[in-house]
mmCIF file of N, CA and C in Angstrom:
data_model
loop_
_atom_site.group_PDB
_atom_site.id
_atom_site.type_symbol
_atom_site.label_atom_id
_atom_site.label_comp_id
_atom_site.label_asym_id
_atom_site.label_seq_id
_atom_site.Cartn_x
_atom_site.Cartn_y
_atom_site.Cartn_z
ATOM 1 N N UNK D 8 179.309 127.874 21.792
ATOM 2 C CA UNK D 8 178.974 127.061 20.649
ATOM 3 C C UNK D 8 180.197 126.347 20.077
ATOM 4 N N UNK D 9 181.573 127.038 20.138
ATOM 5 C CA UNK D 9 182.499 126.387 19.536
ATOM 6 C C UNK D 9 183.701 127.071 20.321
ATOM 7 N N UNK D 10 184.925 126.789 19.628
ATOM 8 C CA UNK D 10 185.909 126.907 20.347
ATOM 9 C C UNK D 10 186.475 128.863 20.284
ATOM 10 N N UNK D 11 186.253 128.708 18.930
ATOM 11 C CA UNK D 11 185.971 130.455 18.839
ATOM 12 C C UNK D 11 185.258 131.217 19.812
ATOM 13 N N UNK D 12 184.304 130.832 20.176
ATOM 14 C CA UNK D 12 183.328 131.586 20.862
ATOM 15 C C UNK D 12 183.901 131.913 22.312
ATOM 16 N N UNK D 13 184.274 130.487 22.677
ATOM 17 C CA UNK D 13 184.661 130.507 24.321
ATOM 18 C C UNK D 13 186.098 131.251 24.294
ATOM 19 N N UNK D 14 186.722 131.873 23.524
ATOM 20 C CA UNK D 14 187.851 132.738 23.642
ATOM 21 C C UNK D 14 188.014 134.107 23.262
ATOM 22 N N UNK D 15 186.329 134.543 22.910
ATOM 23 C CA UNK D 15 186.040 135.725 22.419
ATOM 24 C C UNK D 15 186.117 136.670 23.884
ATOM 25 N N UNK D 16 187.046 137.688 24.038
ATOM 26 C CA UNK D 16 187.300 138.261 24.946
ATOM 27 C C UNK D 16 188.334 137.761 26.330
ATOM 28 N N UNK D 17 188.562 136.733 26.321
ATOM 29 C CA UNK D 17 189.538 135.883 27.530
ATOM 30 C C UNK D 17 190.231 136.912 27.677
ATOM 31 N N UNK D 18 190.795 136.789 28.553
ATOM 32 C CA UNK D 18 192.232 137.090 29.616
ATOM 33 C C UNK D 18 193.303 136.115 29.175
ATOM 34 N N UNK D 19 192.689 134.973 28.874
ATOM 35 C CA UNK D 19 194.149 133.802 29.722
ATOM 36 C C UNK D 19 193.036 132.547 28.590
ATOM 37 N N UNK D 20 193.234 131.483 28.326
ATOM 38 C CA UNK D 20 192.945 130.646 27.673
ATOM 39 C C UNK D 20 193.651 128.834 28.933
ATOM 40 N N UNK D 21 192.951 127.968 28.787
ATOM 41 C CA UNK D 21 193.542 127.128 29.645
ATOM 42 C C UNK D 21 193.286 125.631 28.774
ATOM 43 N N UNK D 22 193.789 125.020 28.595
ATOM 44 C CA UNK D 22 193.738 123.848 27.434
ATOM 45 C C UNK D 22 193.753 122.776 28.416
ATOM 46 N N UNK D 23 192.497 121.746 28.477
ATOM 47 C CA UNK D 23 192.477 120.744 29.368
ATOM 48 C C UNK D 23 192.116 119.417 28.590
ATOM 49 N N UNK D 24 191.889 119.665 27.104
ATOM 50 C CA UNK D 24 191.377 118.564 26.167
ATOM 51 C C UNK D 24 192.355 118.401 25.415
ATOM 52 N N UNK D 25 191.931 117.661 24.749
ATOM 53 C CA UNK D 25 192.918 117.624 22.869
ATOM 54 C C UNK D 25 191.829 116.928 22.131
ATOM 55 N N UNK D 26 190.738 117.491 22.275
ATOM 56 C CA UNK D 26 190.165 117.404 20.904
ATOM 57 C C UNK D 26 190.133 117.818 19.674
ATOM 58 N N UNK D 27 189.780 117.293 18.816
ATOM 59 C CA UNK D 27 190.266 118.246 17.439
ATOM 60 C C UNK D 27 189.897 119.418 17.018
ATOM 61 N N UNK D 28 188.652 119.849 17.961
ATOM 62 C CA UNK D 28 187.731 121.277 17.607
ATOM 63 C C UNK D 28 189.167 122.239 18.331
ATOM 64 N N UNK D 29 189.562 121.702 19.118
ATOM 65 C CA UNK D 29 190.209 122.716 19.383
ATOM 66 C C UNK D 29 192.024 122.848 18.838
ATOM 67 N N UNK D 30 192.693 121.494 18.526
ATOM 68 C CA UNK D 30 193.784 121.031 18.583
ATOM 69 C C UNK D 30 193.733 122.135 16.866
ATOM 70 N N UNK D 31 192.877 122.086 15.742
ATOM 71 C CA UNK D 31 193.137 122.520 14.351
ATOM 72 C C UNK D 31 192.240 123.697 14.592
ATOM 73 N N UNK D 32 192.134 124.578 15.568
ATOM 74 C CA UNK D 32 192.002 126.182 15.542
ATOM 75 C C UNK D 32 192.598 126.915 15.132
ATOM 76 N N UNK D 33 192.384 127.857 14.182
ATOM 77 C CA UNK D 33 193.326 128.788 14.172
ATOM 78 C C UNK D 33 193.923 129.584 14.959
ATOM 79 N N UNK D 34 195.294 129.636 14.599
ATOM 80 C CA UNK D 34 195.755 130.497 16.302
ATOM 81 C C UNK D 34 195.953 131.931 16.182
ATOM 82 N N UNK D 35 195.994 132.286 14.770
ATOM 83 C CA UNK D 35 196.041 133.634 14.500
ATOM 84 C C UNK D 35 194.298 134.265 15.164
ATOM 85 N N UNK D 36 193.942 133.938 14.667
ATOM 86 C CA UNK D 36 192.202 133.991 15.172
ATOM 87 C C UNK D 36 191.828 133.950 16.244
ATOM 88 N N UNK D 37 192.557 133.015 17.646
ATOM 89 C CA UNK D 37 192.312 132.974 18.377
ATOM 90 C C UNK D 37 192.570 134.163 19.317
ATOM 91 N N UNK D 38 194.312 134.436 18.762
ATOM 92 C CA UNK D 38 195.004 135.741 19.487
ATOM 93 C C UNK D 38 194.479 136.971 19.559
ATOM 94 N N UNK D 39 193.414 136.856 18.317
ATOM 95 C CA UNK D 39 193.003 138.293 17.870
ATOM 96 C C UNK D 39 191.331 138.589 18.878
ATOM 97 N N UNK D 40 191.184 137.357 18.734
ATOM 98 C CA UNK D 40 189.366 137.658 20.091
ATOM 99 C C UNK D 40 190.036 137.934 21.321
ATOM 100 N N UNK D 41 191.183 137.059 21.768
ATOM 101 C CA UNK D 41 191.789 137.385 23.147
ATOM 102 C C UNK D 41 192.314 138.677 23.651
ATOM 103 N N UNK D 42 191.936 138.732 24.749
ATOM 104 C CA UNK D 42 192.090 140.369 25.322
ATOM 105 C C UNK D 42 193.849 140.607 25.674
ATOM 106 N N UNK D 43 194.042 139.156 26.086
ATOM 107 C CA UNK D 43 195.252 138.926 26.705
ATOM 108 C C UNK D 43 195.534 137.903 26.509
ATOM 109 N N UNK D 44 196.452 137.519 25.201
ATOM 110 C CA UNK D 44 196.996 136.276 24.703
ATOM 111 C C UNK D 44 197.947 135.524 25.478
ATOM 112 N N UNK D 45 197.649 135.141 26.565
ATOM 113 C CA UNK D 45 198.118 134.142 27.678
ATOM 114 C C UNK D 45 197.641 132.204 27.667
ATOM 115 N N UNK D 46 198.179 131.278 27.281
ATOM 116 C CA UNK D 46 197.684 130.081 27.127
ATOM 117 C C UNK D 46 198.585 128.983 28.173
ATOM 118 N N UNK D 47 197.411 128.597 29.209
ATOM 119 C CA UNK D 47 198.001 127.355 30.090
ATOM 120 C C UNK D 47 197.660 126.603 29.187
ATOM 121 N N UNK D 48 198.786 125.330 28.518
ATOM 122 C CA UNK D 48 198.402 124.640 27.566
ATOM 123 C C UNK D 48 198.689 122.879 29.009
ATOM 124 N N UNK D 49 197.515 122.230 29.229
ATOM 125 C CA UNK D 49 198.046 120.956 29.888
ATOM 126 C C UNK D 49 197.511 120.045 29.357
ATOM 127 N N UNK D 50 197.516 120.001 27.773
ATOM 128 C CA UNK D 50 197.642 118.775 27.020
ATOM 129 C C UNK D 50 198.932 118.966 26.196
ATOM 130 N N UNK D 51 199.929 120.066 25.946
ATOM 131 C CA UNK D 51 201.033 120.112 25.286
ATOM 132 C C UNK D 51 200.676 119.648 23.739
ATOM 133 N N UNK D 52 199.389 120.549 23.514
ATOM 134 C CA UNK D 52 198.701 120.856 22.206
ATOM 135 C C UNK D 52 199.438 121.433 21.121
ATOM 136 N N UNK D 53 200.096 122.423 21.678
ATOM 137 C CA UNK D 53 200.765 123.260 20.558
ATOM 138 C C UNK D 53 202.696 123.742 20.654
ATOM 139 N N UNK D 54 202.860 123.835 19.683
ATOM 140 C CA UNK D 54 204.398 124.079 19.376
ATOM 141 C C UNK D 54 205.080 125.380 20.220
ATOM 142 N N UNK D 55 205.481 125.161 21.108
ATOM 143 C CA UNK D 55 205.979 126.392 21.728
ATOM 144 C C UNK D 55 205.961 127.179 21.215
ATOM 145 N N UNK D 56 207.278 127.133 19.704
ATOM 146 C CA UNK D 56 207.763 128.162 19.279
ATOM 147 C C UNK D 56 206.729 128.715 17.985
ATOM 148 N N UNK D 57 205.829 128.150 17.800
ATOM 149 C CA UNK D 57 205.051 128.482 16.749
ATOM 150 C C UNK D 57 203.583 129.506 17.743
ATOM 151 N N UNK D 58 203.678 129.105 18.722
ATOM 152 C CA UNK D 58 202.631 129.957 19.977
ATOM 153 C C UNK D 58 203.226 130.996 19.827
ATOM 154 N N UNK D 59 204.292 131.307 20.258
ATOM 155 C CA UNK D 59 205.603 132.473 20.105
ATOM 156 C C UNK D 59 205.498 133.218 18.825
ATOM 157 N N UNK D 60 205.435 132.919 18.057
ATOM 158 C CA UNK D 60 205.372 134.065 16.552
ATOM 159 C C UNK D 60 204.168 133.616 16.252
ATOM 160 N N UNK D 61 202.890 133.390 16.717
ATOM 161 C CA UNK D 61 201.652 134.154 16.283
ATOM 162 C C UNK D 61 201.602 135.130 17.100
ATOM 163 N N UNK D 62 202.456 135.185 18.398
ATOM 164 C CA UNK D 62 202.266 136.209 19.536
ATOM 165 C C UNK D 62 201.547 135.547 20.686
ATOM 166 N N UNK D 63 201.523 134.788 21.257
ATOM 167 C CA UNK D 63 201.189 133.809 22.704
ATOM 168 C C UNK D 63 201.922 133.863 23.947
ATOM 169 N N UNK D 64 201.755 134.013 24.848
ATOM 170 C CA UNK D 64 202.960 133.558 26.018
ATOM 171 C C UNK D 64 202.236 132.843 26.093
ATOM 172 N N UNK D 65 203.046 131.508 26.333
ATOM 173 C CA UNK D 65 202.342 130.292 26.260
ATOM 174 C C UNK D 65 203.643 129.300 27.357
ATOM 175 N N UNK D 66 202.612 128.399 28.132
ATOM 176 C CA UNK D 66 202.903 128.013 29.116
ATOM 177 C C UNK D 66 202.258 126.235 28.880
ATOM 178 N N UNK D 67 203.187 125.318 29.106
ATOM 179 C CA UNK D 67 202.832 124.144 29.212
ATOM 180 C C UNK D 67 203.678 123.348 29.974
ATOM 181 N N UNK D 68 202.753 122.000 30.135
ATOM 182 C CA UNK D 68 203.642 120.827 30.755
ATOM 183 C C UNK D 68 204.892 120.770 30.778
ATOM 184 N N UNK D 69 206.189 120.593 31.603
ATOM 185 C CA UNK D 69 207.597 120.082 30.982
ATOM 186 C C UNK D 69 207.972 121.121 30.226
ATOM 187 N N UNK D 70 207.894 122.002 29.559
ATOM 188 C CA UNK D 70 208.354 122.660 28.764
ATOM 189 C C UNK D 70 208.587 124.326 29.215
ATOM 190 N N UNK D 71 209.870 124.560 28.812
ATOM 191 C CA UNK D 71 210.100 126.530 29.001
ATOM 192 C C UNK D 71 208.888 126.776 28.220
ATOM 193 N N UNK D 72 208.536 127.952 29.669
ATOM 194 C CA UNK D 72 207.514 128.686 28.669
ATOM 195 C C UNK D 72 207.937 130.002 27.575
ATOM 196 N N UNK D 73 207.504 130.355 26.614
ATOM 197 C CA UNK D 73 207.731 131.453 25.771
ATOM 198 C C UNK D 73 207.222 132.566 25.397
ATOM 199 N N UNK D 74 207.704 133.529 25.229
ATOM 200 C CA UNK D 74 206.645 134.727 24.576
ATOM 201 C C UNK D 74 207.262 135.045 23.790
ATOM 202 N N UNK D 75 206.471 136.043 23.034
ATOM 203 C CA UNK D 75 205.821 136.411 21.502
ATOM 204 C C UNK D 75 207.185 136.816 21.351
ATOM 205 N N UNK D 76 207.340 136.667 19.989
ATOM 206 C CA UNK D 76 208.709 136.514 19.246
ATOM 207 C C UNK D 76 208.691 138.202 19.196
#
């Protein structure tokens, strides 16, 4: 139904849009349905280092990937 929903339980999260349902999600919220806060980001949606201290290993385009602060 929404962007919440499709991350209720994940493994791994994979970002192929940048729409806004998903671009202004909360990310604290998101981390917390996820089983395993892992994000292929390939729209370079979100702030590395801000993925990093909600707790994300987070992986994108061009960019070092990071984990949780």
């Amino acid at each position: 139904e929404n962007a919440l929903d499709a991350v209720d339980g994940a493994e791994a999260l994979v970002i192929a849009t940048e729409w806004e349902e998903f671009a202004n999600v909360d990310l604290a919220v998101v981390k917390e349905k996820m089983t395993t806060p892992i994000v292929f980001d390939g729209r370079n949606l979100f702030d590395p280092s801000t993925m990093a201290k909600v707790g994300f290993r987070y992986h994108s385009i061009g960019r070092t990937p990071v984990t949780p602060d």
